[in-house]
Short mmCIF file of C-alpha atoms in Angstrom, two decimals:
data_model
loop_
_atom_site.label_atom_id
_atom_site.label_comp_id
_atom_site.label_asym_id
_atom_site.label_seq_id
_atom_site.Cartn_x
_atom_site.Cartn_y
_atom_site.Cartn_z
CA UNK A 15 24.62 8.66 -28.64
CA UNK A 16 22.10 6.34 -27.27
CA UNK A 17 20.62 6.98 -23.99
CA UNK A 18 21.04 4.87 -20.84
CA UNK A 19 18.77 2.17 -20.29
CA UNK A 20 16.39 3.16 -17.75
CA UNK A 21 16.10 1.19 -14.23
CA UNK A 22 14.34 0.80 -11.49
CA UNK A 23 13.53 -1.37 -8.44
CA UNK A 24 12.55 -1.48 -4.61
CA UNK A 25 14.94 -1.23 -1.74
CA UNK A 26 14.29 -2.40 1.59
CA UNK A 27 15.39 -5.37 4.35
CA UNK A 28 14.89 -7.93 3.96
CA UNK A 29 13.53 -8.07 0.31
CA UNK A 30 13.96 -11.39 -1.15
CA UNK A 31 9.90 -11.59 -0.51
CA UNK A 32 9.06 -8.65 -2.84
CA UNK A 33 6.83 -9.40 -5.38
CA UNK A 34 7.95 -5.93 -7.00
CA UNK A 35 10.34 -7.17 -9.53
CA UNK A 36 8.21 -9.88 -11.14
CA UNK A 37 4.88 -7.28 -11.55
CA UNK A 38 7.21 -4.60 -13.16
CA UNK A 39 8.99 -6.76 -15.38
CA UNK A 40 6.03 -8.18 -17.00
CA UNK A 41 4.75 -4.80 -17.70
CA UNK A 42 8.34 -3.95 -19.58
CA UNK A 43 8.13 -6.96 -21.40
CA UNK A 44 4.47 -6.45 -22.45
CA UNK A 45 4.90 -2.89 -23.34
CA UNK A 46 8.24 -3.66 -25.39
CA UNK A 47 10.41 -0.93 -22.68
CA UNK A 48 13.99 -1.80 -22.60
CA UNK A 49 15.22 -1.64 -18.70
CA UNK A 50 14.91 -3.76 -15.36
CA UNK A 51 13.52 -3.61 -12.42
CA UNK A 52 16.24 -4.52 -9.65
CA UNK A 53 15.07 -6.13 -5.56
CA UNK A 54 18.04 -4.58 -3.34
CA UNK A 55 19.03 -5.42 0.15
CA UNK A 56 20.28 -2.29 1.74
CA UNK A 57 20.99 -1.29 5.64
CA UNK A 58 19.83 1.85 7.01
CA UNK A 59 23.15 3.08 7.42
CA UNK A 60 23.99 2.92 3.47
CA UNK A 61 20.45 4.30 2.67
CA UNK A 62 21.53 7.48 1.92
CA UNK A 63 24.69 6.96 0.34
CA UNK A 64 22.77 4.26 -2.01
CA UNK A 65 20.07 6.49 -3.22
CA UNK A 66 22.74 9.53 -4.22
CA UNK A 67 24.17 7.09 -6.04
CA UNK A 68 21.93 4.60 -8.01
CA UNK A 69 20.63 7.92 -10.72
CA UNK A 70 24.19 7.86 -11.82
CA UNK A 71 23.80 4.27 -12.84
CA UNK A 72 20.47 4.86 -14.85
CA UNK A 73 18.03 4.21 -12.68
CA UNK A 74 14.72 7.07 -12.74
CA UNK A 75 13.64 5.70 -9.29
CA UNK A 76 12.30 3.46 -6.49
CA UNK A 77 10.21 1.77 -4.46
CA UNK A 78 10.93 1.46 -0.81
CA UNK A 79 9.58 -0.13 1.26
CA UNK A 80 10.32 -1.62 5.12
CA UNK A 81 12.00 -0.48 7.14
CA UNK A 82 12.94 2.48 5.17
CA UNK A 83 9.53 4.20 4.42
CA UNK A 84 9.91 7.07 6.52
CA UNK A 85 13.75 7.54 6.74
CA UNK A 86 13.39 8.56 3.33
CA UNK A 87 11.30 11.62 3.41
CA UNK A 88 14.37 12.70 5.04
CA UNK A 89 16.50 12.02 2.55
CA UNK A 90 14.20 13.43 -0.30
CA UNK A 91 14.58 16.85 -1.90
CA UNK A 92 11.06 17.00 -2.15
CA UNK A 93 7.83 15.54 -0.56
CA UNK A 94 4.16 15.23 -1.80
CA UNK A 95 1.81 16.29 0.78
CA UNK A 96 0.37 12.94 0.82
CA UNK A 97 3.67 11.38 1.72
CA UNK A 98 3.89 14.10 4.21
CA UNK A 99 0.31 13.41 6.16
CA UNK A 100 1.04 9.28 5.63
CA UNK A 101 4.54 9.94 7.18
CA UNK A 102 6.21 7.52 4.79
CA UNK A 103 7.17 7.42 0.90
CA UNK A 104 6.98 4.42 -1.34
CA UNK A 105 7.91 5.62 -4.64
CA UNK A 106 11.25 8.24 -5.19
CA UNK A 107 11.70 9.61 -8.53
CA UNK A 108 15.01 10.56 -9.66
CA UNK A 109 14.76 13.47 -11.32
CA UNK A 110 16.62 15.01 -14.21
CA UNK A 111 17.81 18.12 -12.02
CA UNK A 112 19.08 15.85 -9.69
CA UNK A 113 16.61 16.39 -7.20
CA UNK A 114 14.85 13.36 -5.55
CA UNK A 115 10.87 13.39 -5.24
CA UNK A 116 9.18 11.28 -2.53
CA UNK A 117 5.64 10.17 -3.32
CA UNK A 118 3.57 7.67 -1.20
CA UNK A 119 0.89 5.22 -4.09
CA UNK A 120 -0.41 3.28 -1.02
CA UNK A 121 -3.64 5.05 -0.90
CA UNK A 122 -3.90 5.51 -4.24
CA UNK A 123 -3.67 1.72 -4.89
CA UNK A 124 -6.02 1.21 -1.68
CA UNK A 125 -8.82 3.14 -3.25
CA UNK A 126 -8.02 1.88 -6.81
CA UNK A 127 -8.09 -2.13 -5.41
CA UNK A 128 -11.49 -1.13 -3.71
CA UNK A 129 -13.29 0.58 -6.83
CA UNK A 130 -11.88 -2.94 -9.15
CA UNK A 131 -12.81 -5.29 -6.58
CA UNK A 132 -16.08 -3.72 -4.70
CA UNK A 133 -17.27 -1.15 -7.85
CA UNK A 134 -20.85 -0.56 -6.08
CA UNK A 135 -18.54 0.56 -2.99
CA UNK A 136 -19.87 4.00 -1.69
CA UNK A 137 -17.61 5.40 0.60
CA UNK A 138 -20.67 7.74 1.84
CA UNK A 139 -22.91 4.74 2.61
CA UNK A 140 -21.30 4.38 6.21
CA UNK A 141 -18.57 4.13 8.29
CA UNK A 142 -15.42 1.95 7.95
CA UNK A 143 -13.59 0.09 10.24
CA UNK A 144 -9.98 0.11 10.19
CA UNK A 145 -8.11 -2.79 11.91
CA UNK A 146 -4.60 -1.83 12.81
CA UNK A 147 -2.78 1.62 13.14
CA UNK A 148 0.65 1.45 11.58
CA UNK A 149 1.83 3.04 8.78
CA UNK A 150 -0.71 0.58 6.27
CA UNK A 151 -3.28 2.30 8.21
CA UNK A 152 -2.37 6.13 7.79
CA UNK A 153 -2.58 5.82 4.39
CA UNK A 154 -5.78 3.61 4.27
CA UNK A 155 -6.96 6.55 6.78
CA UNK A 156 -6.04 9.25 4.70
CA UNK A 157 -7.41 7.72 1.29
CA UNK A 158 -10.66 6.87 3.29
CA UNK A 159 -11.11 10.17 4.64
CA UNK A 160 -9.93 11.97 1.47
CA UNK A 161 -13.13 9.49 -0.69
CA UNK A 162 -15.74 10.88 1.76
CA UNK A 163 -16.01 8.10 4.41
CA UNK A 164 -17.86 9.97 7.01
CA UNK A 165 -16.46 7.88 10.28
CA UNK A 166 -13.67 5.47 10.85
CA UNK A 167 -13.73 3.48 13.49
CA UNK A 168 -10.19 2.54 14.34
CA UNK A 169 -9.20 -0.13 16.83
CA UNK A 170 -5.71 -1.51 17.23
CA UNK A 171 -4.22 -3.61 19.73
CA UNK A 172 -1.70 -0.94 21.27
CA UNK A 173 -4.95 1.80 21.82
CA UNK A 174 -1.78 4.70 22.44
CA UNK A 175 -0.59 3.81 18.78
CA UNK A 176 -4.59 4.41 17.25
CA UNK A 177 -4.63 7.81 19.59
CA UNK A 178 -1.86 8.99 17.84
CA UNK A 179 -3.80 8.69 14.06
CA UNK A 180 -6.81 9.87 15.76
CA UNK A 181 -4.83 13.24 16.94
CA UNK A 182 -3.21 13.39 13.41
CA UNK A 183 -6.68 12.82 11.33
CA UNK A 184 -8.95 14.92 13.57
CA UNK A 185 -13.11 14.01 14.33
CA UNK A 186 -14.14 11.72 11.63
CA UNK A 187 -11.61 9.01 14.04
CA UNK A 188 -13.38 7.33 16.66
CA UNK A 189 -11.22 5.11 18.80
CA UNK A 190 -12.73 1.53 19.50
CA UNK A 191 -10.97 -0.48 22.46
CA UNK A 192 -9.15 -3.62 20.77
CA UNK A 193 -11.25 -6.21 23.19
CA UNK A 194 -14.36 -4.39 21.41
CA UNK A 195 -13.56 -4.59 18.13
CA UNK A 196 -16.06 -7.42 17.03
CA UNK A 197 -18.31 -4.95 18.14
CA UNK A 198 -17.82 -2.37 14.92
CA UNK A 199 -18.11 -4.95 12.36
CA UNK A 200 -22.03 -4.79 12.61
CA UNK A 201 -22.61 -0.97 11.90
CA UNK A 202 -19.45 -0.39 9.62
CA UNK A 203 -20.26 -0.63 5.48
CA UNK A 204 -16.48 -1.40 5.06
CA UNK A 205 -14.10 -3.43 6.78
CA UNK A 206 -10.25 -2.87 6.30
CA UNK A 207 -7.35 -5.21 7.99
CA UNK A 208 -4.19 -3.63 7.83
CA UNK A 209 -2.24 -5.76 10.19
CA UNK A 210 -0.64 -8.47 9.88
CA UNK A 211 -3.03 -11.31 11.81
CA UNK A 212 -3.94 -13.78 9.62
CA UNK A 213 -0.82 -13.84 7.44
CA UNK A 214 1.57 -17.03 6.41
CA UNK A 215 3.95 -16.82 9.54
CA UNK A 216 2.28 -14.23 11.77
CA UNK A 217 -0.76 -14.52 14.65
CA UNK A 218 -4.17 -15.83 13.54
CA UNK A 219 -6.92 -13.21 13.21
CA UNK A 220 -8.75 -13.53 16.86
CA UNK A 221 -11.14 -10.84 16.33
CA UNK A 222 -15.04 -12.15 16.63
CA UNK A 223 -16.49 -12.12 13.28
CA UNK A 224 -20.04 -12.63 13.53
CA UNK A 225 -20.63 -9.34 13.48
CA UNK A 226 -19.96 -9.00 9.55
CA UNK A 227 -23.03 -7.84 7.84
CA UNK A 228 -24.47 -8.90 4.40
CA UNK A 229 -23.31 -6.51 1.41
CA UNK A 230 -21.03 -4.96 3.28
CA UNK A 231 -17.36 -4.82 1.60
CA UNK A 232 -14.14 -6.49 3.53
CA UNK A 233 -11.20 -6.28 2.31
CA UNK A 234 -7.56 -7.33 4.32
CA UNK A 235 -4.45 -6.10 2.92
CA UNK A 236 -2.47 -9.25 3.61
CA UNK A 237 -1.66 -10.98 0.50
CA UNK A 238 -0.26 -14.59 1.67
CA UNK A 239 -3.02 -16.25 1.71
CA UNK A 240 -4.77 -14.50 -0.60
CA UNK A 241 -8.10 -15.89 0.61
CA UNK A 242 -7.55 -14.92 4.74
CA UNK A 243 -9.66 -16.07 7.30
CA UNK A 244 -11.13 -12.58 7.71
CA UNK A 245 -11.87 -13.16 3.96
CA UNK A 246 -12.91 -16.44 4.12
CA UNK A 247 -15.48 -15.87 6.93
CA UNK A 248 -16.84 -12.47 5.06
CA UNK A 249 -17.29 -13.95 2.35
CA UNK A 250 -19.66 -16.99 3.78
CA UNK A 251 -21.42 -14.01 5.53
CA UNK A 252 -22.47 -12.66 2.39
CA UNK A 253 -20.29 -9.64 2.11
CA UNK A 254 -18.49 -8.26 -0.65
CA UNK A 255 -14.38 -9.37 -0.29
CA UNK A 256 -11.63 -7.52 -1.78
CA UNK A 257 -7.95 -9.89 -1.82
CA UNK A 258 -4.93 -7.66 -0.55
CA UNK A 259 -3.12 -8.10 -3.98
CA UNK A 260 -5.18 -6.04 -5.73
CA UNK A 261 -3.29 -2.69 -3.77
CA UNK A 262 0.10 -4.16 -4.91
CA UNK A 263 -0.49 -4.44 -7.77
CA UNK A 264 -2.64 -0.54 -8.22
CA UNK A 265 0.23 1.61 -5.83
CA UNK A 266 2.84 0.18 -8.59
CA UNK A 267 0.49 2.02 -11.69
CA UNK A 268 1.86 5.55 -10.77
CA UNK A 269 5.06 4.66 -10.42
CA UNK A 270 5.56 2.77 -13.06
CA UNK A 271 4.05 5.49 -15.50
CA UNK A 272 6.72 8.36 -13.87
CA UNK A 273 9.34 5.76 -14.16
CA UNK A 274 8.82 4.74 -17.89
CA UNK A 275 6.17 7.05 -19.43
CA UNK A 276 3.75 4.41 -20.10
CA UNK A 277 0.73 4.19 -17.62
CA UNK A 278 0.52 0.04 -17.18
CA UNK A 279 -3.30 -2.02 -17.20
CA UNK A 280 -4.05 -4.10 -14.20
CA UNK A 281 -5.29 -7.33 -15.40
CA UNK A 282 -6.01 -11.03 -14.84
CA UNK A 283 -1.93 -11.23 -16.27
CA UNK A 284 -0.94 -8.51 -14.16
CA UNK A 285 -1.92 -10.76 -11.28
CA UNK A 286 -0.85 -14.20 -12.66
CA UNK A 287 2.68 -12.80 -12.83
CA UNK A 288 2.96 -10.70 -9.31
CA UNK A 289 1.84 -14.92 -8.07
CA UNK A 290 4.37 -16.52 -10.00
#
């Protein structure tokens, strides 16, 4: 008997923007694997319902994404512990006993998008600033903190919202005031956006940037553009800028390799097809 072909893809809505499907199919097509890798539109009310459902139709798991990031670690039969501190999965596997297993790549691919893009990065040459403090941010925090980054200084509009990572991470967090955040940039060896200002559709990036330093790394994790004007301005500073693609495409390598037992290559094609 021949087995089921296996499947995969990424639920969330909306999700017609995902550039998911596109990045895993051109690793199953360059590594000859026989399956598909699905976008689906589902409401929080079928989440559940979907999920219990979708390993009975071949698929060995999925990416989720918003809004349904931390509803699932409800859901899940069993968490990692870095899913657990981050609050939010991205990645279930359907497992063979039935059980489902919540992981959460976003740091992973964070760290991994840092070391490909900024490889003399040390993350004990300073502090980091961290822009934002949503759920981007908690695992950006907890990938940061987990590298050896001796201080983050986190600053987010909504200063409640940054207390709440700051009571969650413990001492290396030092809150910064949102009308002060220009003010970091100066002492901080790496710079991390993980809101959405500056991205096709949303709020420009207000922040004062004249505070960016030479050789220090910036990196934004908004994708469209791929050159932002926090990248843009770094970059004529003389630092060292890291495009927000690069975590894409690095938080899919786990997954993919637990989904399909083979462990995919980030490359210049990788890239070309998650832009097509």
């Amino acid at each position: 008997m021949v087995g089921k072909i296996p499947l995969a893809g990424v639920i969330g809505s909306p999700i017609s923007h995902s550039k998911s499907p596109q990045l895993h199919r051109h690793w199953l097509k360059t590594y000859g694997i026989p399956g598909d890798y699905i976008p689906m539109d589902v409401a929080t009310h079928d989440l559940k319902q979907v999920l219990q459902a979708l390993p009975k139709a071949g698929f060995v798991g999925v990416n989720i994404t918003i809004p349904h990031k931390e509803a699932v670690l409800e859901i899940a039969d069993l968490v990692t512990d870095r899913a657990t501190l981050i609050g939010a999965a991205n990645t279930l596997i359907f497992r063979k006993d039935g059980k489902i297993h919540a992981d959460n790549t976003d740091g992973y691919g964070f760290i991994e998008n840092l070391k490909s893009g900024a490889p003399n990065w040390n993350p004990t040459s300073g502090p980091a600033a961290v822009l934002g403090a949503g759920g981007a941010a908690r695992a950006v925090i907890a990938s940061l903190l987990d590298a050896g980054v001796p201080e983050i200084l986190l600053t987010n509009r909504t200063r409640v919202r940054a207390e709440k990572l700051a009571d969650d991470f413990g001492k290396r967090l030092t809150i910064v005031d949102w009308v002060q955040a220009g003010n970091i940039l100066e002492e901080s060896a790496l710079v991390v956006n993980t809101t959405s200002l500056g991205m096709i559709g949303k709020a420009a990036m207000r922040v004062p940037l004249d505070g960016l330093r030479r050789g220090s790394v910036v990196t934004d994790l908004v994708y469209t553009p791929l050159k932002t004007d926090l990248l843009a301005a770094a970059e004529a500073a003389g630092c060292v800028t890291v495009d927000g693609l690069g975590m894409l495409l690095h938080q899919a390598v786990p997954a993919f390799e637990r989904w399909f037992g083979q462990r995919p290559e980030v490359d210049s094609l990788t890239r070309a097809a998650a832009l097509r």
